[in-house]
Coordinates of C-alpha atoms in Angstrom, one line a residue:
X1 CA 83.3 111.1 108.3
X2 CA 87.0 111.8 107.7
X3 CA 90.3 110.8 109.4
X4 CA 93.3 112.8 108.2
X5 CA 96.6 111.7 109.9
X6 CA 98.9 112.4 107.0
X7 CA 102.4 113.6 107.8
X8 CA 101.9 112.9 111.5
X9 CA 105.1 110.8 111.9
X10 CA 103.2 107.7 112.7
X11 CA 105.1 104.4 112.9
X12 CA 104.4 100.7 113.5
X13 CA 101.7 98.6 111.9
X14 CA 98.1 99.6 111.1
X15 CA 95.5 98.6 113.6
X16 CA 92.9 96.0 112.5
X17 CA 90.3 98.3 114.3
X18 CA 90.5 100.5 111.1
X19 CA 88.3 97.9 109.5
X20 CA 85.5 98.9 112.0
X21 CA 85.1 102.5 110.9
X22 CA 82.1 101.6 108.7
X23 CA 81.0 105.2 108.4
X24 CA 84.3 106.6 107.3
X25 CA 84.4 108.2 103.8
X26 CA 88.0 109.5 103.7
X27 CA 91.1 107.9 105.3
X28 CA 94.5 109.6 105.0
X29 CA 97.5 108.0 106.6
X30 CA 100.0 108.9 103.9
X31 CA 103.6 110.0 104.4
X32 CA 104.2 108.4 107.7
X33 CA 106.5 105.5 108.7
X34 CA 103.9 102.7 108.8
X35 CA 104.9 99.2 108.0
X36 CA 103.5 95.7 108.0
X37 CA 100.4 94.4 106.3
X38 CA 97.1 96.1 105.4
X39 CA 94.3 95.4 107.8
X40 CA 91.0 94.0 106.5
X41 CA 89.0 97.0 105.1
X42 CA 86.3 95.0 103.3
X43 CA 83.6 96.4 105.6
X44 CA 84.3 100.1 104.7
X45 CA 81.5 100.2 102.1
X46 CA 81.3 104.0 102.4
X47 CA 85.0 104.7 101.9
X48 CA 85.6 106.9 99.0
X49 CA 89.2 108.0 99.4
X50 CA 92.1 106.0 100.7
X51 CA 95.5 107.5 101.0
X52 CA 98.2 105.1 102.3
X53 CA 101.0 106.4 100.0
X54 CA 104.7 107.0 101.1
X55 CA 105.0 104.5 103.9
X56 CA 106.7 101.1 104.2
X57 CA 103.7 98.9 104.0
X58 CA 104.7 95.3 103.0
X59 CA 101.9 93.3 101.6
X60 CA 100.0 92.1 98.5
X61 CA 97.1 94.1 97.3
X62 CA 94.2 92.4 99.3
X63 CA 91.4 91.1 97.2
X64 CA 89.1 92.1 100.1
X65 CA 89.9 95.8 99.3
X66 CA 87.8 95.4 96.3
X67 CA 84.7 95.1 98.5
X68 CA 85.2 98.9 99.1
X69 CA 83.0 99.6 96.0
X70 CA 82.6 103.3 96.7
X71 CA 86.3 104.0 96.3
X72 CA 87.1 106.9 94.0
X73 CA 90.7 107.3 94.9
X74 CA 93.0 104.5 95.8
X75 CA 96.6 105.4 96.7
X76 CA 99.1 102.7 97.8
X77 CA 102.1 104.4 96.1
X78 CA 105.6 104.5 97.5
X79 CA 105.4 101.4 99.6
X80 CA 106.7 97.8 99.4
X81 CA 103.6 96.4 98.0
X82 CA 104.3 93.2 96.0
X83 CA 102.5 90.5 94.0
X84 CA 100.2 91.1 91.1
X85 CA 97.3 93.5 90.6
X86 CA 94.3 91.3 91.3
X87 CA 91.9 91.1 88.3
X88 CA 89.1 91.8 90.8
X89 CA 90.3 95.4 90.7
X90 CA 87.5 95.8 88.2
X91 CA 84.9 95.6 91.1
X92 CA 86.0 99.1 92.0
X93 CA 83.7 100.3 89.3
X94 CA 83.5 104.0 90.4
X95 CA 87.3 104.4 90.8
X96 CA 88.6 107.6 89.3
X97 CA 92.3 107.6 90.4
X98 CA 94.5 104.5 90.9
X99 CA 98.0 105.2 92.3
X100 CA 100.3 102.1 92.8
X101 CA 103.5 103.6 91.6
X102 CA 107.0 102.9 93.3
X103 CA 106.3 99.4 94.6
X104 CA 107.4 95.9 93.8
X105 CA 104.3 94.9 91.8
X106 CA 104.8 92.1 89.3
X107 CA 102.7 90.4 86.7
X108 CA 100.7 92.0 83.9
X109 CA 98.3 94.8 83.7
X110 CA 94.9 93.1 84.2
X111 CA 92.6 93.1 81.1
X112 CA 89.7 93.6 83.6
X113 CA 90.7 97.2 84.1
X114 CA 88.7 98.0 81.1
X115 CA 85.7 97.6 83.3
X116 CA 86.5 100.7 85.4
X117 CA 84.9 103.0 83.0
X118 CA 85.0 106.1 85.2
X119 CA 88.7 106.0 85.8
X120 CA 90.6 109.2 84.8
X121 CA 94.2 108.6 86.1
X122 CA 96.3 105.4 86.1
X123 CA 99.7 105.5 87.8
X124 CA 101.6 102.2 87.7
X125 CA 105.1 103.4 87.2
X126 CA 108.3 102.1 89.0
X127 CA 107.2 98.6 89.4
X128 CA 108.1 95.3 87.8
X129 CA 105.2 94.9 85.5
X130 CA 105.7 92.8 82.4
X131 CA 103.9 91.7 79.2
X132 CA 102.2 94.1 76.7
X133 CA 100.1 97.1 77.3
X134 CA 96.4 95.9 77.0
X135 CA 94.4 97.1 74.0
X136 CA 91.6 97.4 76.5
X137 CA 93.1 100.5 78.2
X138 CA 92.3 102.4 75.1
X139 CA 88.7 101.7 75.5
X140 CA 88.4 103.7 78.8
X141 CA 86.4 106.8 77.8
X142 CA 87.6 109.2 80.5
X143 CA 91.3 108.5 81.0
X144 CA 93.4 111.6 81.0
X145 CA 96.7 110.2 82.3
X146 CA 98.4 106.8 81.9
X147 CA 101.7 106.6 83.6
X148 CA 103.5 103.2 83.1
X149 CA 107.1 104.3 83.0
X150 CA 110.0 102.3 84.5
X151 CA 108.7 98.7 84.3
X152 CA 109.4 95.8 82.0
X153 CA 106.7 96.2 79.5
X154 CA 107.2 95.0 76.0
X155 CA 105.5 95.1 72.5
X156 CA 104.1 98.2 71.0
X157 CA 101.6 100.9 71.9
X158 CA 98.1 99.7 71.0
X159 CA 96.3 101.5 68.4
X160 CA 93.3 102.1 70.6
X161 CA 95.4 104.2 73.0
X162 CA 96.5 106.5 70.1
X163 CA 92.9 107.3 69.5
X164 CA 91.8 108.4 73.0
X165 CA 90.2 111.8 72.9
X166 CA 90.4 112.4 76.7
X167 CA 94.1 111.6 77.0
X168 CA 96.3 114.4 78.4
X169 CA 99.4 112.7 79.4
X170 CA 101.2 109.5 78.3
X171 CA 104.4 108.3 80.0
X172 CA 105.8 105.0 78.9
X173 CA 109.5 105.8 79.3
X174 CA 112.1 103.2 80.5
X175 CA 110.4 100.0 79.3
X176 CA 111.2 97.5 76.6
X177 CA 108.6 98.7 74.2
X178 CA 109.6 98.6 70.5
X179 CA 108.6 98.5 66.9
X180 CA 107.6 101.4 64.7
X181 CA 105.2 103.9 66.2
X182 CA 101.7 103.7 64.6
X183 CA 100.2 107.0 63.3
X184 CA 98.9 109.3 66.0
X185 CA 95.1 109.9 65.4
X186 CA 93.7 113.5 65.1
X187 CA 91.3 112.5 67.9
X188 CA 94.2 112.9 70.4
X189 CA 93.3 116.6 70.6
X190 CA 93.9 116.9 74.3
X191 CA 97.3 115.3 74.5
X192 CA 99.8 117.6 76.2
X193 CA 102.8 115.5 77.1
X194 CA 104.2 112.4 75.5
X195 CA 107.2 110.5 77.0
X196 CA 108.5 107.4 75.2
X197 CA 112.2 107.8 76.1
X198 CA 114.4 104.9 76.9
X199 CA 112.6 102.2 74.9
X200 CA 113.4 100.3 71.6
X201 CA 111.2 102.2 69.2
X202 CA 112.6 102.5 65.6
X203 CA 111.8 103.6 62.2
X204 CA 110.7 107.2 61.3
X205 CA 109.0 109.5 63.8
X206 CA 105.4 109.7 62.6
X207 CA 104.5 113.0 61.0
X208 CA 101.1 112.7 62.4
X209 CA 102.5 114.0 65.7
X210 CA 102.5 117.4 64.1
X211 CA 98.7 117.3 64.1
X212 CA 98.3 117.3 67.9
X213 CA 98.4 121.0 68.4
X214 CA 97.9 120.7 72.2
X215 CA 101.4 119.1 72.7
X216 CA 103.8 120.9 75.1
X217 CA 106.3 118.1 75.9
X218 CA 107.7 115.4 73.7
X219 CA 110.4 113.0 74.7
X220 CA 111.5 110.4 72.2
X221 CA 115.1 110.1 73.5
X222 CA 117.1 106.9 73.8
X223 CA 115.4 104.9 71.2
X224 CA 116.4 103.8 67.7
X225 CA 114.5 106.4 65.5
X226 CA 116.1 106.9 62.2
X227 CA 115.8 109.2 59.1
X228 CA 115.8 113.0 58.9
X229 CA 114.8 115.1 61.8
X230 CA 111.1 115.8 61.3
X231 CA 110.1 119.4 60.4
X232 CA 106.5 119.4 61.6
X233 CA 107.3 120.9 65.1
X234 CA 106.6 124.4 64.0
X235 CA 102.8 123.5 63.8
X236 CA 102.7 122.9 67.5
X237 CA 102.1 126.3 69.1
X238 CA 102.4 125.4 72.7
X239 CA 105.5 123.3 72.5
X240 CA 107.8 123.7 75.5
X241 CA 110.3 120.9 75.3
X242 CA 111.6 118.5 72.6
X243 CA 114.0 115.7 73.5
X244 CA 115.3 113.6 70.7
X245 CA 118.7 112.6 72.1
X246 CA 120.4 109.3 71.6
X247 CA 118.7 108.1 68.5
X248 CA 120.1 107.6 64.9
X249 CA 118.5 110.8 63.4
X250 CA 120.3 112.8 60.7
X251 CA 120.5 116.3 59.3
X252 CA 123.4 116.5 56.8
X253 CA 122.3 119.3 54.5
X254 CA 120.3 122.5 54.4
X255 CA 116.9 121.0 53.9
X256 CA 117.4 118.7 56.8
X257 CA 117.3 121.6 59.1
X258 CA 113.8 122.4 58.4
X259 CA 113.2 121.6 62.0
X260 CA 115.0 124.6 63.4
X261 CA 113.8 126.9 60.5
X262 CA 110.2 125.9 61.3
X263 CA 110.8 126.6 65.0
X264 CA 112.9 129.7 64.7
X265 CA 110.9 131.4 62.0
X266 CA 107.3 130.4 62.9
X267 CA 104.7 133.2 62.7
X268 CA 102.4 134.5 65.4
X269 CA 99.6 132.7 63.6
X270 CA 101.2 129.4 64.4
X271 CA 102.0 130.4 67.9
X272 CA 105.2 132.1 69.1
X273 CA 107.5 129.1 69.5
X274 CA 110.5 131.4 69.7
X275 CA 109.3 132.3 73.1
X276 CA 107.5 129.1 74.2
X277 CA 110.2 126.5 73.4
X278 CA 112.5 126.2 76.4
X279 CA 114.2 122.7 76.0
X280 CA 115.7 121.4 72.8
X281 CA 117.7 118.1 73.0
X282 CA 119.3 116.7 69.9
X283 CA 122.4 115.2 71.5
X284 CA 123.9 111.8 70.6
X285 CA 122.6 111.5 67.1
X286 CA 124.3 111.5 63.6
X287 CA 123.7 115.2 62.8
X288 CA 126.4 117.0 60.8
X289 CA 126.9 120.3 59.1
X290 CA 126.6 123.8 60.6
X291 CA 123.9 124.9 63.0
X292 CA 121.6 127.2 61.2
X293 CA 121.5 130.8 62.4
X294 CA 117.8 130.7 62.9
X295 CA 118.4 128.7 66.1
X296 CA 119.3 132.1 67.6
X297 CA 115.6 133.1 67.2
X298 CA 114.6 130.7 69.8
X299 CA 114.9 133.3 72.5
X300 CA 113.0 131.3 75.1
X301 CA 115.6 128.4 75.2
X302 CA 116.8 127.6 78.6
X303 CA 118.4 124.2 77.7
X304 CA 120.1 123.4 74.4
X305 CA 121.9 120.1 74.0
X306 CA 123.6 119.3 70.7
X307 CA 126.3 117.2 72.2
X308 CA 128.0 114.1 70.5
X309 CA 127.1 114.8 67.0
X310 CA 129.2 115.9 64.0
X311 CA 128.5 119.6 63.9
X312 CA 131.1 121.9 62.6
X313 CA 131.5 125.7 62.1
X314 CA 131.5 128.6 64.6
X315 CA 128.9 129.3 67.2
X316 CA 129.1 133.0 67.9
X317 CA 126.4 134.2 65.5
X318 CA 123.7 132.2 67.1
X319 CA 124.8 131.6 70.7
X320 CA 125.0 135.3 71.6
X321 CA 121.2 135.6 71.0
X322 CA 120.2 132.9 73.4
X323 CA 120.3 135.0 76.5
X324 CA 118.1 132.9 78.7
X325 CA 120.2 129.7 78.4
X326 CA 120.8 127.8 81.7
X327 CA 122.2 124.6 80.0
X328 CA 124.5 124.7 76.9
X329 CA 125.9 121.4 76.0
X330 CA 127.6 121.3 72.6
X331 CA 130.5 119.1 73.5
X332 CA 131.9 116.2 71.4
X333 CA 131.5 117.9 68.0
X334 CA 133.7 119.7 65.5
X335 CA 132.9 123.3 66.3
X336 CA 135.9 125.6 65.8
X337 CA 137.1 129.1 66.2
X338 CA 137.5 131.1 69.3
X339 CA 135.1 130.7 72.3
X340 CA 132.8 133.8 71.9
X341 CA 133.1 136.4 74.6
X342 CA 129.3 136.8 74.3
X343 CA 128.9 133.5 76.3
X344 CA 130.1 135.5 79.3
X345 CA 126.9 137.6 79.0
X346 CA 124.7 134.6 79.4
X347 CA 124.1 135.4 83.0
X348 CA 121.6 132.5 83.7
X349 CA 124.1 129.7 82.7
X350 CA 124.7 127.0 85.3
X351 CA 126.0 124.3 82.9
X352 CA 128.5 125.0 80.2
X353 CA 130.0 122.1 78.2
X354 CA 132.2 122.9 75.2
X355 CA 134.7 120.0 75.6
X356 CA 136.0 117.7 72.8
X357 CA 135.9 120.3 70.1
X358 CA 138.5 122.3 68.2
X359 CA 138.0 125.6 69.9
X360 CA 141.1 127.9 69.8
X361 CA 142.4 130.9 71.4
X362 CA 142.1 132.0 75.1
X363 CA 139.4 131.4 77.7
X364 CA 137.3 134.6 77.7
X365 CA 138.0 136.7 80.9
X366 CA 134.4 137.6 81.2
X367 CA 133.4 134.0 82.1
X368 CA 134.0 135.3 85.6
X369 CA 130.6 137.1 85.3
X370 CA 128.7 133.7 85.1
X371 CA 127.8 133.8 88.7
X372 CA 125.3 131.0 88.5
X373 CA 127.7 128.6 86.8
X374 CA 128.0 125.1 88.4
X375 CA 129.8 123.1 85.7
X376 CA 132.4 124.4 83.2
X377 CA 133.8 121.9 80.7
X378 CA 136.3 123.1 78.2
X379 CA 138.7 120.1 78.0
X380 CA 140.2 118.5 74.9
X381 CA 140.3 121.6 72.7
X382 CA 143.1 123.8 71.4
X383 CA 142.8 126.6 73.9
X384 CA 145.9 128.6 74.8
X385 CA 146.8 131.5 77.0
X386 CA 146.4 131.6 80.8
X387 CA 143.7 130.7 83.2
X388 CA 141.8 133.9 83.8
X389 CA 141.9 134.9 87.5
X390 CA 138.3 135.9 87.0
X391 CA 137.2 132.3 87.2
X392 CA 137.9 132.7 90.9
X393 CA 134.7 134.6 91.2
X394 CA 132.6 131.6 90.2
X395 CA 131.5 130.8 93.7
X396 CA 128.8 128.4 92.7
X397 CA 131.1 126.3 90.6
X398 CA 131.3 122.6 91.5
X399 CA 133.2 121.1 88.5
X400 CA 135.9 122.8 86.3
X401 CA 137.5 120.8 83.6
X402 CA 140.2 122.6 81.6
X403 CA 142.4 119.6 80.9
X404 CA 144.0 118.7 77.6
X405 CA 144.6 122.1 76.1
X406 CA 147.6 124.3 75.6
X407 CA 147.1 126.6 78.6
X408 CA 150.1 128.1 80.3
X409 CA 151.1 130.4 83.0
X410 CA 150.4 130.3 86.7
X411 CA 147.3 128.6 88.2
X412 CA 145.4 131.4 89.8
X413 CA 145.7 131.3 93.6
X414 CA 142.1 132.5 94.0
X415 CA 140.7 129.1 92.7
X416 CA 141.4 128.0 96.2
X417 CA 138.5 130.3 97.3
X418 CA 135.9 128.4 95.3
X419 CA 134.1 126.8 98.4
X420 CA 131.7 124.7 96.3
X421 CA 134.4 123.2 94.0
X422 CA 134.5 119.4 94.2
X423 CA 136.4 118.6 91.0
X424 CA 139.2 120.5 89.3
X425 CA 140.9 119.1 86.2
X426 CA 144.0 121.0 84.8
X427 CA 146.1 118.1 83.6
X428 CA 147.8 118.0 80.2
X429 CA 148.5 121.7 80.0
X430 CA 151.7 123.8 80.6
X431 CA 150.6 125.3 83.8
X432 CA 152.7 126.3 86.9
X433 CA 151.5 126.0 90.4
X434 CA 152.8 128.6 93.0
X435 CA 153.8 126.9 96.2
X436 CA 153.1 128.7 99.4

């Protein structure tokens, strides 16, 4: 027996009569406007699937719910559930998927969860959980996803979790986890995405990450990692995204750039990373020197962020090759020389930030061909000449910042035709406005 009323626009509280549907196996009331408390469901011994997510239910997790011992999927996500996860959750011994994310749940992760040996997916993100991540979670033999992001968890990552052969995704971002990362075991052969951003991890990035050939996405941003940028990424043939922003990583000499050489020069035997890699974030570190030309071999890049470092040199020889870029953020560095006209050929660009550099010369007229551009930041450089009237063709543009340069001449009147423009900064130049 199945009752599916998801997305029906239902409102009000749940009827206690739901607890009398003793033959029901699947109950879906998700994505409505239901509020109030959960009715007693302890008699629903045949219930296998319970979807109550995306409502406004305001209750603690009833201990009586653990009498539904046939449950395989329990979804109370995106509600106003509060209180702690009851230790009796371990009585749901055949549970496969647990979704409690985006609530107000407090307390610790119960150690008793280790008794739910069939569980495959754990979603506890966006709550107020505290304490450490239990070592016991790493003893669950079938878990493929553990999502604990945006809580108040502290301590390190248990060694047992770094040894789970079934694990495909690990998301612990936005917590207070810290210390040095333990080595990642070779048994993590199924891990595809790892997100530890926004924590307090420090020390060097473990080279053992380079042994997990299944990885597609790695986010270690906004931590305290130090040392040289690792060079093992070229051994990861399926890598799609690397985010290392906001750490204290360094690359001050040629050998420090083995990262980009390993990515840009990798052979087909290692996997064609020049096509696979789409996101590379190295912003807000302590990287100096010139960007190696081999970065231009990463033809698949759509998002390149090198902002807030100490880069120097010109950019034309490598930027012109990155024809699929949608985001180019290299601001707050020491890049110099003219802005390459070839950037005007990057037709997919929607975010271009070159501010706070030492670029000279005029703004290229062919920037008017960047029809997808939404943000243009060229402020705090040494640009001169006039504002190209072609910029009036950027009908998707929302922000234009040309301030603090040496631009002169008339402000093009067709800038007034940019219907999506919300912010325009032209101050601290030598411009003239033509009054009607």
